[in-house]
Short mmCIF file of C-alpha atoms and ligand atoms in Angstrom, two decimals:
data_model
loop_
_atom_site.label_atom_id
_atom_site.label_comp_id
_atom_site.label_asym_id
_atom_site.label_seq_id
_atom_site.Cartn_x
_atom_site.Cartn_y
_atom_site.Cartn_z
CA MET A 1 -36.53 5.86 39.04
CA SER A 2 -39.78 6.87 37.30
CA ASP A 3 -40.23 7.27 33.54
CA ALA A 4 -40.63 11.01 34.06
CA ALA A 5 -37.33 11.11 35.89
CA ASN A 6 -35.66 9.42 32.94
CA ALA A 7 -36.74 12.15 30.51
CA PRO A 8 -33.80 14.40 29.57
CA TYR A 9 -35.79 17.62 30.04
CA VAL A 10 -39.34 18.90 29.76
CA PRO A 11 -40.56 19.60 26.22
CA PRO A 12 -43.06 22.47 25.89
CA GLY A 13 -46.70 21.71 26.51
CA THR A 14 -46.21 18.56 28.54
CA GLY A 15 -48.01 19.63 31.67
CA TRP A 16 -45.22 21.17 33.75
CA PRO A 17 -46.80 23.69 36.18
CA ASP A 18 -46.87 27.22 34.74
CA ASP A 19 -45.50 26.09 31.35
CA LEU A 20 -47.03 28.63 28.97
CA ALA A 21 -45.40 27.22 25.83
CA ASP A 22 -46.87 24.63 23.52
CA PRO A 23 -45.40 22.78 20.54
CA GLY A 24 -46.42 25.71 18.29
CA THR A 25 -44.52 28.35 20.25
CA PRO A 26 -41.87 29.91 17.97
CA VAL A 27 -38.26 29.12 18.89
CA ALA A 28 -35.37 31.60 18.65
CA HIS A 29 -32.16 30.08 17.27
CA ASP A 30 -29.88 33.13 17.21
CA ALA A 31 -29.59 36.67 18.50
CA GLY A 32 -31.58 38.14 15.64
CA GLU A 33 -34.47 35.78 16.27
CA VAL A 34 -34.43 36.58 20.00
CA ALA A 35 -34.75 40.29 19.16
CA SER A 36 -37.53 39.77 16.62
CA LEU A 37 -39.52 37.24 18.68
CA ALA A 38 -39.24 39.43 21.80
CA ALA A 39 -40.41 42.49 19.88
CA SER A 40 -43.32 40.74 18.15
CA ALA A 41 -44.79 38.86 21.13
CA ALA A 42 -48.45 39.87 21.31
CA SER A 43 -48.67 39.69 25.11
CA LEU A 44 -46.65 39.07 28.26
CA HIS A 45 -48.05 35.54 28.23
CA GLU A 46 -46.68 34.93 24.73
CA LEU A 47 -43.37 36.59 25.62
CA VAL A 48 -42.90 34.24 28.56
CA ALA A 49 -43.77 31.25 26.39
CA ARG A 50 -41.22 32.30 23.76
CA GLN A 51 -38.52 32.87 26.38
CA SER A 52 -39.06 29.40 27.73
CA VAL A 53 -38.23 27.58 24.49
CA CYS A 54 -35.31 29.75 23.29
CA ARG A 55 -32.27 27.94 21.84
CA ALA A 56 -30.17 30.91 20.73
CA CYS A 57 -26.99 30.23 22.74
CA ASP A 58 -25.38 26.93 21.74
CA ARG A 59 -23.16 26.66 24.82
CA LEU A 60 -25.96 27.37 27.28
CA VAL A 61 -28.45 25.08 25.57
CA ALA A 62 -25.89 22.25 25.74
CA TRP A 63 -25.10 23.01 29.40
CA ARG A 64 -28.66 23.32 30.68
CA GLU A 65 -29.67 20.06 28.98
CA LYS A 66 -26.54 18.22 30.12
CA VAL A 67 -27.26 19.24 33.71
CA ALA A 68 -30.88 18.14 33.24
CA VAL A 69 -29.72 14.68 32.19
CA GLU A 70 -26.88 14.18 34.68
CA ARG A 71 -28.59 15.82 37.71
CA ARG A 72 -27.32 16.19 41.22
CA ARG A 73 -27.48 12.99 43.25
CA MET A 74 -30.04 14.37 45.71
CA PHE A 75 -32.39 15.20 42.82
CA ALA A 76 -31.74 12.05 40.80
CA ASP A 77 -35.39 10.98 40.88
CA GLU A 78 -36.75 14.35 39.77
CA PRO A 79 -37.29 15.44 36.19
CA TYR A 80 -35.42 18.67 35.42
CA TRP A 81 -36.93 21.60 33.52
CA GLY A 82 -33.73 22.03 31.50
CA ARG A 83 -35.03 25.05 29.55
CA PRO A 84 -34.72 28.83 29.83
CA VAL A 85 -36.34 30.06 33.04
CA PRO A 86 -38.71 32.90 32.11
CA GLY A 87 -39.93 35.88 34.07
CA TRP A 88 -42.50 35.06 36.72
CA GLY A 89 -44.89 36.72 39.17
CA ASP A 90 -47.46 39.51 39.05
CA PRO A 91 -48.26 40.46 35.41
CA ASP A 92 -48.81 44.09 36.54
CA PRO A 93 -46.08 44.44 39.14
CA LYS A 94 -45.05 47.54 41.04
CA ILE A 95 -41.69 45.95 41.88
CA MET A 96 -39.47 44.10 39.42
CA VAL A 97 -36.64 41.99 40.87
CA VAL A 98 -33.79 41.24 38.45
CA GLY A 99 -31.21 38.53 39.13
CA LEU A 100 -28.24 37.10 37.26
CA ALA A 101 -29.22 33.71 35.83
CA PRO A 102 -30.94 30.51 36.98
CA ALA A 103 -28.99 28.10 39.15
CA ALA A 104 -28.12 24.79 37.47
CA HIS A 105 -29.93 22.73 40.13
CA GLY A 106 -32.36 25.47 41.19
CA GLY A 107 -34.36 27.20 38.46
CA ASN A 108 -32.97 24.90 35.80
CA ARG A 109 -34.45 22.00 37.78
CA THR A 110 -37.74 23.49 38.99
CA GLY A 111 -38.58 25.76 36.05
CA ARG A 112 -39.12 28.82 38.24
CA ILE A 113 -36.57 31.49 38.97
CA PHE A 114 -34.85 31.32 42.41
CA THR A 115 -36.87 28.20 43.21
CA GLY A 116 -35.19 25.22 44.85
CA ASP A 117 -31.85 26.85 45.68
CA ARG A 118 -30.21 28.55 48.67
CA SER A 119 -30.40 32.06 47.21
CA GLY A 120 -34.14 31.61 46.80
CA ASP A 121 -34.45 30.42 50.40
CA TRP A 122 -33.11 33.77 51.57
CA LEU A 123 -34.90 35.85 48.96
CA PHE A 124 -38.41 34.46 49.44
CA ALA A 125 -38.12 34.36 53.22
CA SER A 126 -37.39 38.09 53.12
CA LEU A 127 -40.17 38.81 50.61
CA TYR A 128 -42.58 36.96 52.90
CA ARG A 129 -41.44 38.82 56.02
CA VAL A 130 -42.03 42.21 54.37
CA GLY A 131 -45.34 41.22 52.75
CA LEU A 132 -44.33 40.68 49.12
CA ALA A 133 -44.93 36.91 49.02
CA ASN A 134 -47.68 34.73 50.46
CA GLN A 135 -45.30 32.11 51.88
CA PRO A 136 -41.65 32.03 52.97
CA THR A 137 -40.46 29.10 50.85
CA SER A 138 -40.11 28.38 47.15
CA VAL A 139 -39.40 24.75 46.43
CA ARG A 140 -41.39 23.73 43.33
CA ALA A 141 -43.34 25.41 40.53
CA ASP A 142 -46.61 24.10 42.00
CA ASP A 143 -45.95 24.91 45.67
CA GLY A 144 -48.61 27.64 45.89
CA LEU A 145 -46.17 30.54 46.13
CA ARG A 146 -47.58 33.85 44.95
CA LEU A 147 -45.76 37.16 44.72
CA ILE A 148 -47.61 40.29 45.83
CA GLY A 149 -47.18 43.27 43.49
CA THR A 150 -43.86 41.80 42.45
CA ARG A 151 -42.35 40.06 39.45
CA MET A 152 -38.89 38.61 38.97
CA ALA A 153 -36.67 37.71 36.06
CA ALA A 154 -33.08 36.80 35.32
CA THR A 155 -30.81 38.91 33.15
CA VAL A 156 -29.71 35.71 31.37
CA ARG A 157 -32.42 33.04 31.28
CA CYS A 158 -30.38 29.87 30.96
CA ALA A 159 -28.18 28.45 33.68
CA PRO A 160 -24.55 29.17 32.72
CA PRO A 161 -21.51 27.08 33.71
CA ASP A 162 -19.95 28.55 36.89
CA ASN A 163 -22.76 31.14 36.95
CA LYS A 164 -20.84 33.09 34.32
CA PRO A 165 -22.53 33.89 31.02
CA THR A 166 -20.24 35.27 28.31
CA PRO A 167 -20.75 38.87 27.15
CA GLY A 168 -22.14 37.50 23.88
CA GLU A 169 -24.67 35.29 25.69
CA ARG A 170 -25.69 38.20 27.87
CA ASP A 171 -26.22 40.48 24.88
CA THR A 172 -28.14 37.81 23.01
CA CYS A 173 -30.53 37.33 25.95
CA LEU A 174 -31.11 40.98 26.91
CA PRO A 175 -34.00 41.61 24.46
CA TRP A 176 -36.13 39.16 26.47
CA LEU A 177 -35.68 41.27 29.61
CA ALA A 178 -36.01 44.57 27.75
CA ARG A 179 -39.36 43.56 26.30
CA GLU A 180 -40.56 42.23 29.65
CA ILE A 181 -39.69 45.49 31.39
CA ALA A 182 -41.33 47.49 28.58
CA ASP A 183 -44.48 45.40 29.07
CA VAL A 184 -44.66 46.07 32.81
CA ALA A 185 -43.54 49.73 32.58
CA PRO A 186 -47.09 51.08 33.06
CA SER A 187 -47.22 49.63 36.57
CA VAL A 188 -43.65 49.18 37.77
CA ARG A 189 -42.19 51.82 40.10
CA CYS A 190 -39.13 50.06 41.49
CA VAL A 191 -36.53 47.72 40.00
CA VAL A 192 -34.43 45.78 42.50
CA CYS A 193 -31.13 44.56 41.05
CA LEU A 194 -29.75 41.55 42.89
CA GLY A 195 -25.99 41.87 42.46
CA GLY A 196 -23.63 43.87 40.29
CA PHE A 197 -24.29 41.86 37.13
CA ALA A 198 -28.00 42.71 37.17
CA TRP A 199 -27.20 46.32 38.07
CA GLN A 200 -24.76 46.76 35.18
CA ASN A 201 -27.04 45.22 32.61
CA VAL A 202 -30.35 46.72 33.64
CA TRP A 203 -29.39 50.18 32.32
CA PRO A 204 -29.34 49.33 28.58
CA VAL A 205 -32.52 47.33 29.12
CA LEU A 206 -34.25 50.30 30.75
CA LYS A 207 -33.00 52.55 27.95
CA ASP A 208 -34.54 50.20 25.38
CA ALA A 209 -37.77 50.29 27.37
CA GLY A 210 -37.89 54.09 27.06
CA TYR A 211 -36.35 55.28 30.33
CA GLU A 212 -33.84 58.16 30.63
CA ILE A 213 -30.54 56.71 31.79
CA PRO A 214 -28.07 58.74 33.90
CA ARG A 215 -24.52 59.30 32.70
CA PRO A 216 -22.11 58.24 34.00
CA ARG A 217 -23.75 55.00 35.04
CA PRO A 218 -24.40 54.96 38.80
CA LYS A 219 -22.16 52.80 40.96
CA PHE A 220 -23.56 49.58 42.41
CA GLY A 221 -23.87 49.09 46.12
CA HIS A 222 -26.32 47.65 48.62
CA GLY A 223 -28.97 50.32 49.06
CA ALA A 224 -27.84 52.35 46.03
CA GLU A 225 -30.90 54.20 44.79
CA VAL A 226 -31.41 56.00 41.47
CA GLU A 227 -34.65 57.58 40.27
CA ILE A 228 -35.13 57.74 36.50
CA ALA A 229 -37.83 59.17 34.27
CA GLY A 230 -39.65 56.77 32.06
CA PRO A 231 -42.14 56.62 29.21
CA ASP A 232 -44.97 59.13 29.64
CA GLY A 233 -42.94 60.91 32.34
CA VAL A 234 -43.62 58.19 34.94
CA SER A 235 -40.50 57.60 37.00
CA LEU A 236 -39.17 54.51 38.70
CA THR A 237 -36.37 53.88 41.18
CA VAL A 238 -33.58 51.40 40.64
CA LEU A 239 -32.38 49.85 43.89
CA GLY A 240 -29.11 47.94 44.32
CA CYS A 241 -29.13 44.87 46.56
CA TYR A 242 -26.29 42.49 47.32
CA HIS A 243 -27.11 39.11 45.83
CA PRO A 244 -28.30 36.60 48.47
CA SER A 245 -25.80 34.05 47.15
CA GLN A 246 -24.42 31.41 49.48
CA GLN A 247 -21.08 33.16 49.46
CA ASN A 248 -22.65 36.45 50.56
CA THR A 249 -24.98 34.95 53.16
CA PHE A 250 -22.33 32.63 54.64
CA THR A 251 -19.87 35.48 55.07
CA GLY A 252 -22.44 37.88 56.50
CA ARG A 253 -22.08 40.31 53.60
CA VAL A 254 -25.85 39.93 53.28
CA THR A 255 -28.02 39.48 56.35
CA GLU A 256 -31.76 39.00 56.85
CA THR A 257 -31.93 42.50 58.29
CA MET A 258 -30.27 43.99 55.21
CA LEU A 259 -32.61 42.18 52.81
CA ASP A 260 -35.70 43.09 54.83
CA ALA A 261 -34.71 46.76 54.95
CA LEU A 262 -34.07 46.78 51.21
CA PHE A 263 -37.41 45.22 50.29
CA THR A 264 -39.23 47.41 52.79
CA ARG A 265 -37.73 50.39 50.98
CA ALA A 266 -38.84 48.92 47.64
CA LYS A 267 -42.37 48.57 49.01
CA THR A 268 -42.39 52.19 50.11
CA LEU A 269 -41.13 53.41 46.74
CA ALA A 270 -43.67 51.30 44.92
CA GLU A 271 -46.47 52.34 47.29
CA ILE A 272 -47.52 48.78 48.06
S1 SF4 B 1 -29.52 32.56 27.52
FE1 SF4 B 1 -31.29 33.66 26.75
S2 SF4 B 1 -30.88 33.98 24.56
FE2 SF4 B 1 -29.48 32.35 25.28
S3 SF4 B 1 -30.57 30.41 24.87
FE3 SF4 B 1 -31.07 31.03 26.96
S4 SF4 B 1 -32.98 32.21 26.80
FE4 SF4 B 1 -32.06 32.09 24.75
#
């Protein structure tokens, strides 16, 4: 095993591909600091850097770093990212894809959301087929993948045990997503929510970003579509999409045809 593989996780500014943080990047240690550091980030670049070093949730920090040390046997010789997985993709996207949280041995290992896990295999293959990605696979942060008019982020940016963040962890993390969506609001015309968790939590985030939110909250479903007015009267459409989790793809609840149709619709709405 290499020296790099023996490192517990990747400290900021140590040369990991796409690592925007450096040792001077401010670190959030509680919910209040997440809110203030998200609000005061001078650019999307700085926001991403700040997300990537956050330590506000004790349980999730301990879990992500424990996983990064213990590793799965098949990745035993790889260093793990072991940090929050920030938003990634086009800085001026027309489509924003929102997921739940990074996978312990996917994004938490590779440092890029949906990268190196089965859900990502399905997601990026579909994005490639419909013309929203330049290649069908996403295996490492330096694999050359580029999203076309599209950006993606997790609702909760640290891998949670059993893929289940607590309500407190979710609420603590939401200002990162709210600020990211506010930053891309001038260009974004469609938000694709992968799964019910993203769907439920995107509404308060959109409200914080200046959008008018329907009441009662619309029900989640694959293909659910809600148009909302945003800042400066520019509207966007929220689309519901079943999560391409292994459970959903194995059981046929989500198929390639369903994903392709959904992202084709997103492309049409976003006029890409
Ligand atoms: S889940 Fe979000 S708020 Fe909590 S430590 Fe990770 S990045 Fe910070």
